[in-house]
Coordinates of C-alpha atoms in Angstrom, one line a residue:
X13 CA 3.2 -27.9 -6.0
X14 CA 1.0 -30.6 -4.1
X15 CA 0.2 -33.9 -5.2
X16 CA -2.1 -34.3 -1.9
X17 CA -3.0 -31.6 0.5
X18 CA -5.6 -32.4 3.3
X19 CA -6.2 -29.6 5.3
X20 CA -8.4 -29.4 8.5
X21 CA -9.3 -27.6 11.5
X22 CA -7.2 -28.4 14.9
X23 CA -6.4 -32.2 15.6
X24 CA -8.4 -33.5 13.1
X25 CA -6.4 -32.9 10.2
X26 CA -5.4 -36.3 8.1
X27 CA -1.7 -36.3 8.1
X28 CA 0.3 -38.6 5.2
X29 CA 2.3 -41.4 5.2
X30 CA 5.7 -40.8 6.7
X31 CA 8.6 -42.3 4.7
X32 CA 12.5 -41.8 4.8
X33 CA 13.4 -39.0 2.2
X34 CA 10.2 -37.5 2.1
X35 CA 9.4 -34.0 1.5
X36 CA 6.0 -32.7 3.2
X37 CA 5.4 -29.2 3.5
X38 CA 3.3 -28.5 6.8
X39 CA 1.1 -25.7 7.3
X40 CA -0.5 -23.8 10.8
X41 CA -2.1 -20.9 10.9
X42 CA -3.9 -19.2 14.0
X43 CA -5.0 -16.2 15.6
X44 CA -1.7 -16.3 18.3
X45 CA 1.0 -14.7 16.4
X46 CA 4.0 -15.8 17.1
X47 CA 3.1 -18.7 19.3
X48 CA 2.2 -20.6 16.0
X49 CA 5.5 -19.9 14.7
X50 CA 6.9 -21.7 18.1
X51 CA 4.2 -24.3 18.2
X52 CA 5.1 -26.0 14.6
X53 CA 9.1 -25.9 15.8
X54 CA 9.0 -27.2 19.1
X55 CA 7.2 -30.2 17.4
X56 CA 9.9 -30.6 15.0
X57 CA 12.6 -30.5 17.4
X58 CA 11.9 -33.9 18.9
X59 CA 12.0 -36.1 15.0
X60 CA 14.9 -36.3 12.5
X61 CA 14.5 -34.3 9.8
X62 CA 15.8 -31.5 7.8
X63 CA 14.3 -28.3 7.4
X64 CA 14.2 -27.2 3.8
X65 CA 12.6 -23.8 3.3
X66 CA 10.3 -22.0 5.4
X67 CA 7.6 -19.3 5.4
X68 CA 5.2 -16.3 7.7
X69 CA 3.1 -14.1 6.9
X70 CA 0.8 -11.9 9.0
X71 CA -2.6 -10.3 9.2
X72 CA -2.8 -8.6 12.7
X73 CA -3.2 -11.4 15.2
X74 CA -3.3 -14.2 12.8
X75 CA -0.4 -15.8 11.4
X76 CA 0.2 -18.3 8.4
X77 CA 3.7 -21.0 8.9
X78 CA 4.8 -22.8 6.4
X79 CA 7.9 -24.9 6.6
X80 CA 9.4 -27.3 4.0
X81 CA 10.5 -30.5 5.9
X82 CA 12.6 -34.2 4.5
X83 CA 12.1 -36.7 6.7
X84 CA 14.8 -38.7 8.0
X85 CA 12.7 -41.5 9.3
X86 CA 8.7 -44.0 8.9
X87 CA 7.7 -42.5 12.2
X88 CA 4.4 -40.6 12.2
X89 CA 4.3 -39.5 15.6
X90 CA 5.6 -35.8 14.2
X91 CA 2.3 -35.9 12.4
X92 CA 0.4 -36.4 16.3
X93 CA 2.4 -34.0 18.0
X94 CA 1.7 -31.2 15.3
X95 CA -2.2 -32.0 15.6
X96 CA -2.1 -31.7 19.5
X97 CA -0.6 -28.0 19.1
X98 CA -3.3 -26.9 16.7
X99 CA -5.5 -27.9 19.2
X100 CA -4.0 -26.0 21.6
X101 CA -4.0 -22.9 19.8
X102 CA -7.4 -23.2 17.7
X103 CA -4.7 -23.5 14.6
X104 CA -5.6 -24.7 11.2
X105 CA -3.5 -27.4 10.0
X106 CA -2.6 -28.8 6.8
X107 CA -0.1 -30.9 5.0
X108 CA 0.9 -30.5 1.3
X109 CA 3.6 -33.2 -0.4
X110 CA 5.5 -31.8 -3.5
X111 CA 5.7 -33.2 -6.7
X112 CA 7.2 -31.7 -9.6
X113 CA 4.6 -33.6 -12.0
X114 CA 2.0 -32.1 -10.9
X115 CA -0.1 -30.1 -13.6
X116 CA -0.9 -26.9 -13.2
X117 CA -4.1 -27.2 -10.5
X118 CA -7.9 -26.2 -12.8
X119 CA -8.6 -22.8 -13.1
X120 CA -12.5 -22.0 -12.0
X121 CA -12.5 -18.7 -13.7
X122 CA -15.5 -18.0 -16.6
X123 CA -12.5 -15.8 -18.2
X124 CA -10.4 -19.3 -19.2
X125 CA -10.9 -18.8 -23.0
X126 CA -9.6 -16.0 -22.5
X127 CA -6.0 -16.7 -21.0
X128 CA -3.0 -15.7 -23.1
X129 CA 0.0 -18.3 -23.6
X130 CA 0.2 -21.9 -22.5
X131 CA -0.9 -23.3 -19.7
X132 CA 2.3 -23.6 -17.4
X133 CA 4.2 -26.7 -16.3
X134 CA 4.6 -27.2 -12.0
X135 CA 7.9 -27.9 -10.3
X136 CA 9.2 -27.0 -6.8
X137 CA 10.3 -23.4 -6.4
X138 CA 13.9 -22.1 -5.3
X139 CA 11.2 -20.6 -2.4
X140 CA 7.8 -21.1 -0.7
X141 CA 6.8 -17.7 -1.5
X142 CA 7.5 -18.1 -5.2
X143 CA 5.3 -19.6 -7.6
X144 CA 5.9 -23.3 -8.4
X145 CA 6.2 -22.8 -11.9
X146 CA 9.1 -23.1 -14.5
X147 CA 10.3 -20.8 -17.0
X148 CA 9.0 -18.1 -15.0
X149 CA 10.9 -14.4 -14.5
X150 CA 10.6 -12.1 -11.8
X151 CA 9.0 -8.7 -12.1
X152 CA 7.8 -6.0 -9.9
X153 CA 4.6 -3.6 -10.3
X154 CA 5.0 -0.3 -8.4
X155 CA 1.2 0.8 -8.5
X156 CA 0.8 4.7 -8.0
X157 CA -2.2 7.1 -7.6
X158 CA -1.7 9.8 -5.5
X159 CA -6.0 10.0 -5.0
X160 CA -6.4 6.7 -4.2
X161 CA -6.6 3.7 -5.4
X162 CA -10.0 2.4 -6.2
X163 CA -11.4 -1.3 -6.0
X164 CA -12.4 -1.3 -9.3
X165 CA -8.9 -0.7 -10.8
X166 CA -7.6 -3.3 -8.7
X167 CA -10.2 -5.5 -9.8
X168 CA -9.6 -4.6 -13.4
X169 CA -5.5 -5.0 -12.7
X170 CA -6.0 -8.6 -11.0
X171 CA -8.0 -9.6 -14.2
X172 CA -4.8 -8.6 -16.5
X173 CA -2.3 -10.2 -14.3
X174 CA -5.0 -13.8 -14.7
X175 CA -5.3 -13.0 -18.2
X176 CA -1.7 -13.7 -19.0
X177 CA -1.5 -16.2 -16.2
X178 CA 0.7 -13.6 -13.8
X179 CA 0.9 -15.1 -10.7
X180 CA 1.0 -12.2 -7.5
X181 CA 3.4 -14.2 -5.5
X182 CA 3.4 -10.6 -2.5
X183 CA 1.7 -7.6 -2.3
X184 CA 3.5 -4.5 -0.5
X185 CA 1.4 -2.0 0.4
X186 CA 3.5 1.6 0.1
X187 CA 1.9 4.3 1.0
X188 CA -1.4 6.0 2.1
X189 CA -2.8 9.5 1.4
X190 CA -5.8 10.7 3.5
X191 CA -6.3 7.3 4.7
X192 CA -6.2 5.5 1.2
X193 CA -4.1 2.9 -0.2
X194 CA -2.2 5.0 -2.9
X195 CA 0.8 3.0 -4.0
X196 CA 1.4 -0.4 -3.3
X197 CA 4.4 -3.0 -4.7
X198 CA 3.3 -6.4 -6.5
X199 CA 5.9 -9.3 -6.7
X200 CA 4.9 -11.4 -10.1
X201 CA 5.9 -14.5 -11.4
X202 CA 5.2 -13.5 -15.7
X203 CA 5.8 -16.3 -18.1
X204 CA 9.0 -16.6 -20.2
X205 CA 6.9 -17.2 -23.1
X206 CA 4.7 -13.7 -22.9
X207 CA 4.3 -11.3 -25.4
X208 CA 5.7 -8.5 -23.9
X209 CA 5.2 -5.9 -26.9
X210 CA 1.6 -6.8 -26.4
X211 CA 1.2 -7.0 -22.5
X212 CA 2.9 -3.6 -22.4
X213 CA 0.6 -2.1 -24.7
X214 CA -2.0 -3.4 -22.9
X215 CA -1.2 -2.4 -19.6
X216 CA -0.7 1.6 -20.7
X217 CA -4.3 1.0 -21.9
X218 CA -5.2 0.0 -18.4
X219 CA -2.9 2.4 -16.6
X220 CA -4.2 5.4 -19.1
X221 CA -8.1 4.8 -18.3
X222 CA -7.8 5.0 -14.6
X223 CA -5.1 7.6 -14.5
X224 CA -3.4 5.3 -12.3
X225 CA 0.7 4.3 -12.8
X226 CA 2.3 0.7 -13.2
X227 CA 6.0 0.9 -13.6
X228 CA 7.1 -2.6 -14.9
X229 CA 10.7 -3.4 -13.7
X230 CA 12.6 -6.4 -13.7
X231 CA 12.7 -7.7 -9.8
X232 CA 16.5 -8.5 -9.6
X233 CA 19.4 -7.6 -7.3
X234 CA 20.0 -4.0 -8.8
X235 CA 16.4 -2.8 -8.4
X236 CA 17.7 -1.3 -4.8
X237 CA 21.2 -1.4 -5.7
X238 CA 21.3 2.0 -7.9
X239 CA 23.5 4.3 -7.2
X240 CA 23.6 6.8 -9.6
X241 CA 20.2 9.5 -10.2
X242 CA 20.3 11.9 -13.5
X243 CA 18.0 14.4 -13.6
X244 CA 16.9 16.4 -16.3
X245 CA 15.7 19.7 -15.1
X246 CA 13.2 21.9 -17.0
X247 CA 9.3 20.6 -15.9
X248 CA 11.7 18.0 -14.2
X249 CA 13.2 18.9 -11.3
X250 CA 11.5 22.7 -11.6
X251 CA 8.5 23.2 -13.0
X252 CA 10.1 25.9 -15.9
X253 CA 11.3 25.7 -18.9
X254 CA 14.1 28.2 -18.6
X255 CA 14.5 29.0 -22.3
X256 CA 10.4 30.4 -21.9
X257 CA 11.4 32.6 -18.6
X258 CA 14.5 33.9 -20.2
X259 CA 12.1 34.6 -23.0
X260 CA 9.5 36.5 -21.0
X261 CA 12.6 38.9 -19.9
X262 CA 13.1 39.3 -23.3
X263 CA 9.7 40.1 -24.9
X264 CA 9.9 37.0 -27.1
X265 CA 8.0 34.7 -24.7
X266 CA 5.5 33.4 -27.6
X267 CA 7.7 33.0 -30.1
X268 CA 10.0 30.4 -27.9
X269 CA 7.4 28.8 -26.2
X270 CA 5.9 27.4 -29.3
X271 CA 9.4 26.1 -30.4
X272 CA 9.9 24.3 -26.8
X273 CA 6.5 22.8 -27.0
X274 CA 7.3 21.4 -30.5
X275 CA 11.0 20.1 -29.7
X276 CA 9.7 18.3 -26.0
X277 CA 7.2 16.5 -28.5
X278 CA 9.7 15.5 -30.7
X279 CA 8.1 17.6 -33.8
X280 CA 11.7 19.1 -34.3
X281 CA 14.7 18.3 -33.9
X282 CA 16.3 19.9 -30.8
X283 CA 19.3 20.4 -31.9
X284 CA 17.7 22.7 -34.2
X285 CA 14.9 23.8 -31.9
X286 CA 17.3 25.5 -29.4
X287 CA 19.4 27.5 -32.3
X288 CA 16.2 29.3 -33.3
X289 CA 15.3 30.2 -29.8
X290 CA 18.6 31.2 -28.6
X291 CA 19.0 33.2 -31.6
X292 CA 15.3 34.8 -30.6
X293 CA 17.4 36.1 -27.3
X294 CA 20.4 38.1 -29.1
X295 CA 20.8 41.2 -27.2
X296 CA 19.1 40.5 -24.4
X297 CA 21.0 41.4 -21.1
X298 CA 23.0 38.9 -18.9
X299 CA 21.0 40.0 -15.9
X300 CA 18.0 38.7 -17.0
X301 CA 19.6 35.3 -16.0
X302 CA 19.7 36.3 -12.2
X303 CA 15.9 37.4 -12.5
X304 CA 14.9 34.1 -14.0
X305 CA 16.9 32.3 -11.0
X306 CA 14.7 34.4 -8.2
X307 CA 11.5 33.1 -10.2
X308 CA 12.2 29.4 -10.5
X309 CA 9.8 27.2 -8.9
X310 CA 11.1 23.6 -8.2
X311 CA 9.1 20.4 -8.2
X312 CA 7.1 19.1 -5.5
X313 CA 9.2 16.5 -3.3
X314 CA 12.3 17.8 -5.7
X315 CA 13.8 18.6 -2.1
X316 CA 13.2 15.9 -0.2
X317 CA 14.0 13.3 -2.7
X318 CA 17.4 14.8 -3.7
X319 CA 17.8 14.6 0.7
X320 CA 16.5 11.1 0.6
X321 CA 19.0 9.7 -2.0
X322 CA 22.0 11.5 -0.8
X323 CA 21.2 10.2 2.9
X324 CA 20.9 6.4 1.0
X325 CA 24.6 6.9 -0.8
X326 CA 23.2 8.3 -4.0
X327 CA 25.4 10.3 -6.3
X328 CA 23.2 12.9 -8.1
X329 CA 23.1 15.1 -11.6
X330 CA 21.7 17.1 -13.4
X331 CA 21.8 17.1 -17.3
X332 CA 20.0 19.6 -19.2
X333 CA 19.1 21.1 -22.3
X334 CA 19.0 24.2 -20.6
X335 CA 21.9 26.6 -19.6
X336 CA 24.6 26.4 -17.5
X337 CA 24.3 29.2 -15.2
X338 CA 20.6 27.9 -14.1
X339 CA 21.7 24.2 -13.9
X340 CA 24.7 24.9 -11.5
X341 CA 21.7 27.3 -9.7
X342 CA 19.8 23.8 -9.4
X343 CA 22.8 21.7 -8.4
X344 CA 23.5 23.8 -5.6
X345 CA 19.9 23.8 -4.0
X346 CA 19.5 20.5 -4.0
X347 CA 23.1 19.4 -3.3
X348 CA 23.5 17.9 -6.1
X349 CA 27.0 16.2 -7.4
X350 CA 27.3 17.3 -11.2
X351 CA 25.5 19.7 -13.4
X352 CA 25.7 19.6 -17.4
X353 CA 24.0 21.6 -19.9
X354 CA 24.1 24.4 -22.6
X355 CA 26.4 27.1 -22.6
X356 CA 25.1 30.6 -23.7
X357 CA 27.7 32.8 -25.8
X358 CA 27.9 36.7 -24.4
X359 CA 29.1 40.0 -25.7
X360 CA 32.3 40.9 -25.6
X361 CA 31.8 43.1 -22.9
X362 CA 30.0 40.5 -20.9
X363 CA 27.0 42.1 -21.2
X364 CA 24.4 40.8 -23.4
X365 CA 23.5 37.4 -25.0
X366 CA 24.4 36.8 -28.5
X367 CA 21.9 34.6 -29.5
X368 CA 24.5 31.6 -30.1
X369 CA 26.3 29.2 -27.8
X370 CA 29.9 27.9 -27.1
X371 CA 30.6 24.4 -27.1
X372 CA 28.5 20.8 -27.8
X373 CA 24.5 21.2 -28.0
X374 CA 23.4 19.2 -25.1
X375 CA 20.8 17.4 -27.1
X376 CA 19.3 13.5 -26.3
X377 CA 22.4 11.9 -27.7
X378 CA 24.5 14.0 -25.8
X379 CA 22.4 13.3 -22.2
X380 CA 22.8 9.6 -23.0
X381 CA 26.6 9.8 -23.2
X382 CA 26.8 12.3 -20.3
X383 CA 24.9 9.5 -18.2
X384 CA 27.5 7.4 -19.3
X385 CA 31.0 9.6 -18.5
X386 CA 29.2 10.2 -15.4
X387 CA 28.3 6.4 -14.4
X388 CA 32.1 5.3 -15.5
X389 CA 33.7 8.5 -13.1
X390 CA 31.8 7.0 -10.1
X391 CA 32.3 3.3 -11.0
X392 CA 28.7 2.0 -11.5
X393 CA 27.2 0.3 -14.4
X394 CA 24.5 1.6 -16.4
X395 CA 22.1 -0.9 -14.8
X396 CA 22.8 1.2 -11.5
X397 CA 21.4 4.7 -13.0
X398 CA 18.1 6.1 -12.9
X399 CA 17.0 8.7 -15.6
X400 CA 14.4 10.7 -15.0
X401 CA 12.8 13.2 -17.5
X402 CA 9.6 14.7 -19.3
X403 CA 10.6 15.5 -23.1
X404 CA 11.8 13.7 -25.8
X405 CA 15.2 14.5 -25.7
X406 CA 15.0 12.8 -22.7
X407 CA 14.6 9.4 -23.9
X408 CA 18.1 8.3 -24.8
X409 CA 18.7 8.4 -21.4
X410 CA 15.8 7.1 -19.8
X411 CA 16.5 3.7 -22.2
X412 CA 20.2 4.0 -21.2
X413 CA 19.5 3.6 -17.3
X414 CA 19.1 0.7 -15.8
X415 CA 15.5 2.4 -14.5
X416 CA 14.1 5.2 -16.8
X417 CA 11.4 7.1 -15.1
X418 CA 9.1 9.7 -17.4
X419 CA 7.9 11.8 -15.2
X420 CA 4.6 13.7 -16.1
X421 CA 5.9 13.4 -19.7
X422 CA 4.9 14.4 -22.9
X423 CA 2.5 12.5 -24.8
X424 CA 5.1 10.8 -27.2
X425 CA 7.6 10.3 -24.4
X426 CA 4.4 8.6 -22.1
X427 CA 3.8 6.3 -25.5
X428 CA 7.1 5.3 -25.5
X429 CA 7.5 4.5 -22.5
X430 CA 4.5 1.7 -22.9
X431 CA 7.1 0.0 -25.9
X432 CA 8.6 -3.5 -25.3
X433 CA 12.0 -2.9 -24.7
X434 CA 13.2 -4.7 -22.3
X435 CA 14.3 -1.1 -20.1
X436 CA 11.1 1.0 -21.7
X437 CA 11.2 3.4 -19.2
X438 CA 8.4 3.7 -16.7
X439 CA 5.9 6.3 -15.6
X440 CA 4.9 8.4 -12.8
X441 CA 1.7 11.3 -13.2
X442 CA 1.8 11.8 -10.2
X443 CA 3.0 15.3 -8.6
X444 CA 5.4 15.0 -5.9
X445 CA 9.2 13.3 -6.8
X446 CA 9.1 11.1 -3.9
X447 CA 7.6 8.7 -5.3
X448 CA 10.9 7.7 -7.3
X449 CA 11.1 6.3 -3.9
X450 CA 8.2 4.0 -4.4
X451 CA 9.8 2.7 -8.0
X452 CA 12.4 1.4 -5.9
X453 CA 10.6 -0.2 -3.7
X454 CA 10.9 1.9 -0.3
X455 CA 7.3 2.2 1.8
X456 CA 5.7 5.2 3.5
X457 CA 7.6 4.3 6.9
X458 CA 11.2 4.1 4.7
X459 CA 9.7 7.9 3.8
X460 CA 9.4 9.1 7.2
X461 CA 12.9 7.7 8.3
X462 CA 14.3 9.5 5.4
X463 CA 12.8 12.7 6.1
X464 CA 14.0 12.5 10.0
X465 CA 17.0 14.9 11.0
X466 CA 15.7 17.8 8.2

C-alpha cells in the first residue's frame, strides 16, 4: 500500500511533502490508550482535510491509530503538530503514502520457492484493516481444539496460510479452556486465483495430524445472519442411535448395529439399510419405545446451544432417520420448533411393531428437501440454514445449508467434508455443541451472556 513510509520514534519522525489532494495515511502508537487516539485528532482538527478511513487496535495499555487522511492544502505544519504529541506521549510515529502501483513489498521468507499462485498485484483497500491487494475474497478460519491449542500447530497453520499467500488481516481469539487458547477466529484475504480443491485437501491434512478443526467459511454478511438450525439427531443431538436401543429391547441389538454402522458409512444404501432393521423389530412391543426414551443420553452442550440460538431468534429442527415418537421426545427437551422423521407401522391392536413403516423413508434426499419446506415456511434462504450431522445420509443437507457442520462424523462424511465445493461442509471433533457457536463467530464472553438467566 505505501510508496514511502518513514517511521520513527517521538518528534523525530520525517514527515512527507504536503500537497493539495494528497492521501497520507498517519500512524501513532503508544502505551496511553486512548489518549493516542485523542492526540492524532486533536492535531487534525486545526488543518483542512478529509478523513478517509481510520483504524485501532489494542494490546493492554498500548494502542496502534491509523487514519487515512486527503489533504486539502501545501501546509506542513499538520506534520509538526503530530510530532509534538508523540513526544508527549512517548508515541511512535509514522507516515505511509498510498499508491496503487506499488508491487507487492519482497518477501524475506527461505519458503519463497515454495509459494503457490502468483505473486499478487497492490491497490488501496475498501479498508485499513483489509489487505491491499486485488482480486482477493474474504474468508474466515474458526480454529477449534477443545485441549489446547499448541504453538507448533499455529506455527504449522501460519506456514499454510504463507504458502498460498493468505494474508491474516485479524485474529479473534474465542475461547479458553483451563487457561489455554482453544478456539480462535482468523479473518483472511485468499487469492481469487487459488486452487481450492487442493488447499482444501491440504488443510484436512493439517487439521487431521494435530486433531485440531478449521472450518473454512466464506466471511460475508450471512455468516451471522442464519436463522434457521436442522439438526439431525442420532450421535447428533444424542449420543444413540435409536434403531440400536430399540434393538437391545428386542434382543436383535447385533444384528442392527452392524447395518447402522454400514448405512452412516455410506456402505449401503439407507433407504435399504432401515428396511432390514425395521423388519429385524417385528413383534417387538410398543412399550419398548417409552424405555428407550428414559435411556437416551443427549449431547454435551445439546442444551445450551438449542437455549443459545432460540435466545438469538433461531428457529430450530430436527430431521431424522430415526422415528417419530423419539424425535418429537427430542423436540420437546430442547424446545425445539419442528421434528421430522420415520414413522413405525403397529399392530392392529396397537400393540406391537410390525417390522415396516407408513409413509416416505426419511433418507439424505428426503433431509435435504425437508431443510428446504422448512427454510421456505419460515421465509429464509438456504444460505440462512445450518445443517448439522454425523452420517452420510446427512450430507445432502449439510451441502444444502448455507453452513454444513459434520459433527464428530464418520470417516467418509469427515473426507467429504475436506472437498472443494464451494459449501463443503465443515468440521467440529470436538465434544460439546457449543461450539456451533464458535463457527459463527460468537467468543467465550458472547457464551457466558447466552448462558445468563438459565
Amino acid at each position: 500500500m505505501a510508496a514511502t513510509t518513514t517511521t520513527a520514534t517521538n518528534s523525530s519522525a520525517i514527515a512527507p511533502s504536503a500537497s493539495k489532494d494528497k492521501q497520507i495515511l498517519v500512524t501513532m502508537a503508544g502505551p496511553h490508550g486512548t489518549d493516542i487516539v485523542g492526540a492524532v485528532l486533536e492535531c487534525l482538527v486545526g488543518h483542512p482535510l478529509d478523513i478517509n478511513d481510520c483504524t485501532l487496535s489494542r494490546l493492554y495499555h498500548r494502542v496502534t491509530f491509523g487514519v487515512l487522511i486527503t489533504l486539502k492544502s501545501d501546509d506542513n505544519a499538520i506534520f509538526k503538530d503530530l510530532a509534538a504529541a508523540a513526544e508527549k506521549w512517548d508515541a511512535t510515529l509514522s507516515y505511509d503514502v498510498p499508491d496503487t502501483q506499488t508491487a507487492e513489498p519482497p518477501v524475506r521468507h527461505a519458503q519463497e520457492a515454495g509459494r503457490v499462485g502468483p505473486r499478487d498485484v497492490q491497490g488501496v483497500p475498501p479498508s485499513l484493516d483489509e489487505a491491499p491487494y486485488v482480486g482477493r475474497v474474504k474468508y474466515a478460519a474458526s480454529i477449534l481444539n477443545q485441549n489446547g491449542l499448541q504453538p507448533a500447530f499455529l506455527n504449522d497453520w501460519t506456514q499454510f496460510c504463507l504458502r498460498y499467500r493468505i494474508s491474516v488481516e485479524k485474529l479473534n481469539p474465542l475461547n479458553k479452556n483451563q487457561g489455554m487458547l482453544s478456539c480462535a477466529d482468523f479473518r483472511l484475504s485468499v487469492p481469487g486465483t487459488l486452487d481450492m480443491s487442493q488447499l482444501r485437501t491440504d488443510l484436512f491434512e493439517l487439521s487431521s495430524s494435530y486433531g485440531t478443526d478449521i472450518a473454512l467459511q466464506r466471511d460475508d454478511v450471512f455468516r451471522k445472519n442464519k436463522r434457521l438450525v436442522v439438526f439431525d439427531m442420532d450421535s447428533t443431538l444424542i449420543r444413540q442411535e435409536v434403531i440400536d436401543e430399540i434393538a437391545r429391547h428386542a434382543g436383535v441389538v447385533d444384528k442392527v448395529a452392524a447395518i447402522t454402522e454400514a448405512a452412516m458409512n455410506g456402505e449401503i444404501d439407507f433407504k435399504e439399510s432401515l428396511r432390514r432393521r425395521v423388519a429385524l423389530l417385528n413383534g417387538t412391543s410398543v412399550e419398548v419405545l417409552e424405555k428407550v426414551k428414559k435411556s437416551l443420553t443427549f449431547t454435551e452442550g445439546a442444551h445450551f446451544l438449542c437455549r443459545a440460538l432460540k435466545k438469538l431468534g433461531y428457529k430450530l429442527a430436527v430431521i431424522s432417520g430415526g422415528f417419530v415418537p423419539l424425535a418429537l421426545y427430542v423436540k420437546a427437551e430442547l424446545g425445539l420448533d419442528y421434528a421430522f422423521a420415520n414413522q413405525l407401522k403397529v399392530s392392529w391392536d396397537g400393540k406391537t411393531l410390525t417390522g415396516e413403516t407408513v409413509g416416505p423413508i426419511v433418507d439424505g434426499i428426503r433431509k435435504a428437501e425437508l431443510l428446504d419446506v422448512i427454510a421456505q415456511a419460515e421465509g429464509v434462504t438456504p444460505r440462512q440454514v445450518i445443517a448439522v450431522g454425523d452420517g452420510a445420509n446427512d450430507l445432502w443437507m449439510l451441502n444444502k445449508a448455507g453452513l454444513g457442520i459434520a459433527f464428530n462424523a464418520k470417516p467418509r462424511v469427515q473426507e467429504q467434508a475436506s472437498e472443494p465445493a464451494g459449501n463443503a461442509p465443515s468440521r467440529i471433533n470436538q465434544k460439546s455443541l457449543k461450539y456451533v457457536l464458535t463457527l459463527l463467530g460468537y467468543s467465550e464472553r458472547d457464551l457466558e451472556e447466552l448462558s445468563s438467566d438459565y
